[in-house]
Amino acid sequence: MGGIIGTVVPVAEAQQVPFAFASARDAHKAIDGPFGRYIGQEMAAKGMHLFAVAGFDNGMRQVTTVTRPILQPDDLIGMKIRVPPGQMIFDTFAAFGAQPVTTPANQIYNALKTGRVEAQENPLAIMEGYRLDEMIKYVSMTNHMWSGFNLMAHLATWQRLPDDIKAVIERNAAIHVARQRGEQENLNAGLREVFSARGIAFNEIDQAAFRARLAPVYATWKEKLGSKCWTLLEAEVGKLG
């Protein structure tokens, strides 16, 4: 994920700017274009090769809770919520007044079960894959961030490959990234009905109310990411902050 790569290549965090992308498809368009290529250039400086069509989809992230539904930003005040590694996502939920707790994905189930956290945020497919629906009672369709998984290679190893081999890899990577994106979109879309049938309550939220709390986050990260990165992102998604 961009947030994890961001611990080494700071501009990769830009893939997860809150409320930047209206949908996963909008995110794919951005990371396949000049914005994504810029991130790839910065990664190359740290010895990583980012493929031209590199973003496998995870999906739009939703807030899911055990104790109470999230209808407005104030509902997050004081709530312990699991977040993945990455400073931007931590800063986002801190701005809402929540208490972010960073854990690896394979510890989310235990964190919810033991009460270490009372909420987590992920695409619905992650909720299904880790059986989090066994504890989750409420899903707020915040669509607050996009997340995906970047296809990378060790730069020096990649550069040693013959050009024809590179071409085969790139062609097949693009084919299967596109295929995976479609399958993941269908999976995330279909799970709402599945979870509703299991008794989990869903609610829509007003994104504007949440975005209004993030002016300091946008200002901080515009400076951290740099004007070039921010300009390329806004060229894809419009004005932020």
mmCIF file of C-alpha atoms in Angstrom:
data_model
loop_
_atom_site.group_PDB
_atom_site.id
_atom_site.type_symbol
_atom_site.label_atom_id
_atom_site.label_comp_id
_atom_site.label_asym_id
_atom_site.label_seq_id
_atom_site.Cartn_x
_atom_site.Cartn_y
_atom_site.Cartn_z
ATOM 1 C CA MET A 1 0.000 0.000 0.000
ATOM 2 C CA GLY A 2 1.037 3.571 -0.603
ATOM 3 C CA GLY A 3 0.984 4.318 3.100
ATOM 4 C CA ILE A 4 3.446 1.532 3.849
ATOM 5 C CA ILE A 5 5.741 2.450 0.943
ATOM 6 C CA GLY A 6 5.492 6.008 2.252
ATOM 7 C CA THR A 7 7.651 5.085 5.228
ATOM 8 C CA VAL A 8 10.529 4.919 2.693
ATOM 9 C CA VAL A 9 9.243 7.030 -0.218
ATOM 10 C CA PRO A 10 7.117 9.811 1.326
ATOM 11 C CA VAL A 11 5.216 10.778 -1.854
ATOM 12 C CA ALA A 12 3.687 7.287 -2.042
ATOM 13 C CA GLU A 13 1.436 8.380 0.841
ATOM 14 C CA ALA A 14 -0.361 10.538 -1.739
ATOM 15 C CA GLN A 15 -2.218 7.452 -2.966
ATOM 16 C CA GLN A 16 -4.213 7.653 0.272
ATOM 17 C CA VAL A 17 -5.042 11.340 0.610
ATOM 18 C CA PRO A 18 -8.437 11.304 2.379
ATOM 19 C CA PHE A 19 -11.476 11.959 0.198
ATOM 20 C CA ALA A 20 -9.263 12.580 -2.834
ATOM 21 C CA PHE A 21 -10.792 9.853 -5.000
ATOM 22 C CA ALA A 22 -14.527 9.536 -5.497
ATOM 23 C CA SER A 23 -14.189 5.893 -6.502
ATOM 24 C CA ALA A 24 -11.657 3.160 -7.067
ATOM 25 C CA ARG A 25 -11.865 3.775 -10.808
ATOM 26 C CA ASP A 26 -10.864 7.413 -10.266
ATOM 27 C CA ALA A 27 -7.883 6.229 -8.241
ATOM 28 C CA HIS A 28 -6.837 3.796 -10.973
ATOM 29 C CA LYS A 29 -6.928 6.568 -13.565
ATOM 30 C CA ALA A 30 -4.691 8.760 -11.410
ATOM 31 C CA ILE A 31 -2.107 6.133 -10.549
ATOM 32 C CA ASP A 32 -1.894 5.005 -14.180
ATOM 33 C CA GLY A 33 -1.145 8.579 -15.289
ATOM 34 C CA PRO A 34 1.369 11.368 -14.579
ATOM 35 C CA PHE A 35 0.607 11.303 -10.843
ATOM 36 C CA GLY A 36 1.511 7.623 -10.601
ATOM 37 C CA ARG A 37 4.562 8.027 -12.810
ATOM 38 C CA TYR A 38 5.892 10.703 -10.486
ATOM 39 C CA ILE A 39 5.556 8.345 -7.530
ATOM 40 C CA GLY A 40 7.392 5.723 -9.595
ATOM 41 C CA GLN A 41 10.257 8.137 -10.246
ATOM 42 C CA GLU A 42 10.632 8.807 -6.538
ATOM 43 C CA MET A 43 10.552 5.084 -5.812
ATOM 44 C CA ALA A 44 13.280 4.491 -8.389
ATOM 45 C CA ALA A 45 15.530 6.824 -6.408
ATOM 46 C CA LYS A 46 15.177 4.340 -3.521
ATOM 47 C CA GLY A 47 15.896 1.269 -5.640
ATOM 48 C CA MET A 48 12.325 0.217 -6.466
ATOM 49 C CA HIS A 49 10.778 -0.254 -9.894
ATOM 50 C CA LEU A 50 7.064 0.570 -10.014
ATOM 51 C CA PHE A 51 5.293 -0.957 -13.003
ATOM 52 C CA ALA A 52 3.471 1.423 -15.346
ATOM 53 C CA VAL A 53 0.134 -0.274 -14.586
ATOM 54 C CA ALA A 54 0.878 -1.274 -11.043
ATOM 55 C CA GLY A 55 -2.086 -0.679 -8.778
ATOM 56 C CA PHE A 56 -3.933 -3.830 -7.840
ATOM 57 C CA ASP A 57 -7.194 -2.776 -6.215
ATOM 58 C CA ASN A 58 -8.146 -3.164 -2.583
ATOM 59 C CA GLY A 59 -11.036 -0.735 -2.796
ATOM 60 C CA MET A 60 -12.600 2.226 -1.046
ATOM 61 C CA ARG A 61 -12.211 2.113 2.707
ATOM 62 C CA GLN A 62 -15.243 2.138 5.031
ATOM 63 C CA VAL A 63 -15.450 2.645 8.793
ATOM 64 C CA THR A 64 -16.823 -0.410 10.596
ATOM 65 C CA THR A 65 -17.605 -0.527 14.302
ATOM 66 C CA VAL A 66 -18.619 -2.830 17.115
ATOM 67 C CA THR A 67 -20.124 -0.448 19.671
ATOM 68 C CA ARG A 68 -21.996 2.292 17.800
ATOM 69 C CA PRO A 69 -22.586 3.543 14.251
ATOM 70 C CA ILE A 70 -20.595 6.447 12.837
ATOM 71 C CA LEU A 71 -22.986 9.008 11.381
ATOM 72 C CA GLN A 72 -20.942 12.198 11.765
ATOM 73 C CA PRO A 73 -17.352 13.098 12.672
ATOM 74 C CA ASP A 74 -18.109 13.638 16.376
ATOM 75 C CA ASP A 75 -19.131 9.985 16.642
ATOM 76 C CA LEU A 76 -15.462 9.094 16.267
ATOM 77 C CA ILE A 77 -14.317 11.163 19.247
ATOM 78 C CA GLY A 78 -12.489 8.915 21.701
ATOM 79 C CA MET A 79 -13.052 5.778 19.626
ATOM 80 C CA LYS A 80 -10.129 3.372 19.383
ATOM 81 C CA ILE A 81 -9.857 2.447 15.715
ATOM 82 C CA ARG A 82 -7.368 0.143 14.070
ATOM 83 C CA VAL A 83 -5.464 1.698 11.174
ATOM 84 C CA PRO A 84 -2.699 0.247 8.982
ATOM 85 C CA PRO A 85 0.880 1.536 9.049
ATOM 86 C CA GLY A 86 1.169 4.954 7.433
ATOM 87 C CA GLN A 87 1.213 8.423 8.931
ATOM 88 C CA MET A 88 -1.456 9.986 6.713
ATOM 89 C CA ILE A 89 -4.208 7.598 7.727
ATOM 90 C CA PHE A 90 -3.169 7.994 11.368
ATOM 91 C CA ASP A 91 -3.340 11.789 11.052
ATOM 92 C CA THR A 92 -6.740 11.585 9.364
ATOM 93 C CA PHE A 93 -8.454 9.721 12.179
ATOM 94 C CA ALA A 94 -6.680 11.734 14.843
ATOM 95 C CA ALA A 95 -8.198 14.837 13.203
ATOM 96 C CA PHE A 96 -11.654 13.327 13.765
ATOM 97 C CA GLY A 97 -10.858 12.908 17.466
ATOM 98 C CA ALA A 98 -10.442 9.143 17.291
ATOM 99 C CA GLN A 99 -7.602 7.196 18.906
ATOM 100 C CA PRO A 100 -5.837 5.402 16.022
ATOM 101 C CA VAL A 101 -4.139 2.116 16.876
ATOM 102 C CA THR A 102 -1.699 0.762 14.293
ATOM 103 C CA THR A 103 -1.558 -3.012 13.819
ATOM 104 C CA PRO A 104 -0.740 -5.393 10.948
ATOM 105 C CA ALA A 105 -3.756 -6.711 9.061
ATOM 106 C CA ASN A 106 -3.432 -10.191 10.558
ATOM 107 C CA GLN A 107 -4.022 -8.726 14.032
ATOM 108 C CA ILE A 108 -7.280 -6.887 13.308
ATOM 109 C CA TYR A 109 -9.497 -9.811 14.299
ATOM 110 C CA ASN A 110 -7.794 -10.249 17.657
ATOM 111 C CA ALA A 111 -7.754 -6.511 18.329
ATOM 112 C CA LEU A 112 -11.536 -6.355 17.840
ATOM 113 C CA LYS A 113 -12.222 -9.558 19.753
ATOM 114 C CA THR A 114 -10.213 -8.521 22.807
ATOM 115 C CA GLY A 115 -11.572 -4.971 22.821
ATOM 116 C CA ARG A 116 -8.215 -3.394 22.139
ATOM 117 C CA VAL A 117 -10.078 -1.480 19.432
ATOM 118 C CA GLU A 118 -13.780 -0.982 18.810
ATOM 119 C CA ALA A 119 -13.548 -0.103 15.142
ATOM 120 C CA GLN A 120 -11.507 -0.642 12.016
ATOM 121 C CA GLU A 121 -11.561 0.775 8.492
ATOM 122 C CA ASN A 122 -11.042 -1.223 5.318
ATOM 123 C CA PRO A 123 -12.747 -2.170 2.080
ATOM 124 C CA LEU A 124 -15.559 -4.657 2.610
ATOM 125 C CA ALA A 125 -13.493 -7.417 1.002
ATOM 126 C CA ILE A 126 -11.018 -7.243 3.891
ATOM 127 C CA MET A 127 -13.870 -7.481 6.365
ATOM 128 C CA GLU A 128 -14.973 -10.694 4.645
ATOM 129 C CA GLY A 129 -11.493 -12.128 4.204
ATOM 130 C CA TYR A 130 -10.569 -11.736 7.864
ATOM 131 C CA ARG A 131 -14.030 -12.741 9.178
ATOM 132 C CA LEU A 132 -14.446 -9.376 10.883
ATOM 133 C CA ASP A 133 -18.205 -9.600 10.347
ATOM 134 C CA GLU A 134 -18.234 -11.995 13.309
ATOM 135 C CA MET A 135 -17.837 -8.901 15.536
ATOM 136 C CA ILE A 136 -18.695 -5.865 13.416
ATOM 137 C CA LYS A 137 -22.249 -4.564 13.863
ATOM 138 C CA TYR A 138 -22.192 -1.303 11.900
ATOM 139 C CA VAL A 139 -20.711 -0.165 8.587
ATOM 140 C CA SER A 140 -20.513 3.509 7.684
ATOM 141 C CA MET A 141 -20.017 3.989 3.956
ATOM 142 C CA THR A 142 -17.435 6.732 4.332
ATOM 143 C CA ASN A 143 -15.402 5.928 1.198
ATOM 144 C CA HIS A 144 -12.762 7.996 2.973
ATOM 145 C CA MET A 145 -9.709 6.630 1.152
ATOM 146 C CA TRP A 146 -8.758 4.376 -1.714
ATOM 147 C CA SER A 147 -6.218 1.661 -1.118
ATOM 148 C CA GLY A 148 -4.467 -0.754 -3.409
ATOM 149 C CA PHE A 149 -1.345 -2.846 -3.635
ATOM 150 C CA ASN A 150 1.550 -1.682 -5.784
ATOM 151 C CA LEU A 151 3.309 -4.106 -8.096
ATOM 152 C CA MET A 152 7.035 -3.502 -7.776
ATOM 153 C CA ALA A 153 10.395 -5.049 -8.555
ATOM 154 C CA HIS A 154 13.920 -4.603 -7.276
ATOM 155 C CA LEU A 155 15.207 -1.890 -9.609
ATOM 156 C CA ALA A 156 18.704 -3.265 -10.221
ATOM 157 C CA THR A 157 17.343 -6.731 -10.967
ATOM 158 C CA TRP A 158 14.713 -5.302 -13.304
ATOM 159 C CA GLN A 159 17.308 -3.291 -15.192
ATOM 160 C CA ARG A 160 19.381 -6.428 -15.832
ATOM 161 C CA LEU A 161 16.537 -8.179 -17.629
ATOM 162 C CA PRO A 162 16.537 -8.277 -21.460
ATOM 163 C CA ASP A 163 14.095 -5.833 -23.049
ATOM 164 C CA ASP A 164 11.957 -8.584 -24.566
ATOM 165 C CA ILE A 165 11.481 -10.203 -21.149
ATOM 166 C CA LYS A 166 10.579 -6.840 -19.654
ATOM 167 C CA ALA A 167 7.977 -6.344 -22.383
ATOM 168 C CA VAL A 168 6.358 -9.716 -21.661
ATOM 169 C CA ILE A 169 6.188 -8.977 -17.937
ATOM 170 C CA GLU A 170 4.782 -5.483 -18.453
ATOM 171 C CA ARG A 171 2.160 -6.686 -20.917
ATOM 172 C CA ASN A 172 0.932 -9.445 -18.642
ATOM 173 C CA ALA A 173 1.059 -7.249 -15.550
ATOM 174 C CA ALA A 174 -1.245 -4.731 -17.239
ATOM 175 C CA ILE A 175 -3.667 -7.472 -18.306
ATOM 176 C CA HIS A 176 -3.936 -9.025 -14.871
ATOM 177 C CA VAL A 177 -4.003 -5.765 -12.926
ATOM 178 C CA ALA A 178 -7.027 -4.754 -15.032
ATOM 179 C CA ARG A 179 -8.666 -8.134 -14.453
ATOM 180 C CA GLN A 180 -8.086 -8.000 -10.707
ATOM 181 C CA ARG A 181 -9.495 -4.481 -10.488
ATOM 182 C CA GLY A 182 -12.732 -5.600 -12.063
ATOM 183 C CA GLU A 183 -13.054 -8.644 -9.837
ATOM 184 C CA GLN A 184 -12.352 -6.630 -6.686
ATOM 185 C CA GLU A 185 -14.890 -3.973 -7.647
ATOM 186 C CA ASN A 186 -17.556 -6.649 -8.041
ATOM 187 C CA LEU A 187 -16.579 -8.293 -4.770
ATOM 188 C CA ASN A 188 -16.747 -5.084 -2.728
ATOM 189 C CA ALA A 189 -20.053 -4.076 -4.334
ATOM 190 C CA GLY A 190 -21.691 -7.444 -3.682
ATOM 191 C CA LEU A 191 -20.651 -7.733 -0.052
ATOM 192 C CA ARG A 192 -23.004 -5.010 1.145
ATOM 193 C CA GLU A 193 -25.963 -7.258 0.407
ATOM 194 C CA VAL A 194 -24.194 -10.248 1.955
ATOM 195 C CA PHE A 195 -23.390 -8.420 5.188
ATOM 196 C CA SER A 196 -26.850 -6.853 5.400
ATOM 197 C CA ALA A 197 -28.337 -10.341 5.233
ATOM 198 C CA ARG A 198 -26.128 -11.265 8.193
ATOM 199 C CA GLY A 199 -27.691 -8.471 10.247
ATOM 200 C CA ILE A 200 -24.996 -5.811 9.912
ATOM 201 C CA ALA A 201 -26.407 -2.272 9.722
ATOM 202 C CA PHE A 202 -25.213 0.050 6.946
ATOM 203 C CA ASN A 203 -25.488 3.828 6.808
ATOM 204 C CA GLU A 204 -24.484 6.561 4.378
ATOM 205 C CA ILE A 205 -22.571 9.621 5.582
ATOM 206 C CA ASP A 206 -22.135 13.235 4.509
ATOM 207 C CA GLN A 207 -18.533 13.390 3.306
ATOM 208 C CA ALA A 208 -18.521 17.186 3.456
ATOM 209 C CA ALA A 209 -18.836 17.113 7.244
ATOM 210 C CA PHE A 210 -15.785 14.869 7.503
ATOM 211 C CA ARG A 211 -13.721 16.774 4.949
ATOM 212 C CA ALA A 212 -14.346 19.996 6.881
ATOM 213 C CA ARG A 213 -12.297 18.568 9.776
ATOM 214 C CA LEU A 214 -9.291 17.865 7.578
ATOM 215 C CA ALA A 215 -8.025 21.333 6.614
ATOM 216 C CA PRO A 216 -4.971 20.987 8.909
ATOM 217 C CA VAL A 217 -4.257 17.495 7.530
ATOM 218 C CA TYR A 218 -4.373 18.724 3.935
ATOM 219 C CA ALA A 219 -2.132 21.696 4.770
ATOM 220 C CA THR A 220 0.420 19.521 6.545
ATOM 221 C CA TRP A 221 0.546 16.886 3.831
ATOM 222 C CA LYS A 222 0.668 19.379 0.975
ATOM 223 C CA GLU A 223 3.911 20.605 2.521
ATOM 224 C CA LYS A 224 5.234 17.097 3.233
ATOM 225 C CA LEU A 225 4.496 15.736 -0.222
ATOM 226 C CA GLY A 226 5.719 18.813 -2.058
ATOM 227 C CA SER A 227 4.061 21.120 -4.552
ATOM 228 C CA LYS A 228 4.779 18.927 -7.581
ATOM 229 C CA CYS A 229 3.116 15.853 -6.106
ATOM 230 C CA TRP A 230 0.145 17.856 -4.810
ATOM 231 C CA THR A 231 -0.327 19.630 -8.135
ATOM 232 C CA LEU A 232 -0.303 16.331 -10.049
ATOM 233 C CA LEU A 233 -2.856 14.900 -7.637
ATOM 234 C CA GLU A 234 -5.154 17.920 -7.866
ATOM 235 C CA ALA A 235 -4.904 17.769 -11.672
ATOM 236 C CA GLU A 236 -6.654 14.411 -11.400
ATOM 237 C CA VAL A 237 -9.127 14.999 -8.559
ATOM 238 C CA GLY A 238 -9.676 18.753 -8.249
ATOM 239 C CA LYS A 239 -8.864 21.147 -5.427
ATOM 240 C CA LEU A 240 -8.159 19.609 -2.031
ATOM 241 C CA GLY A 241 -8.331 21.392 1.298
#
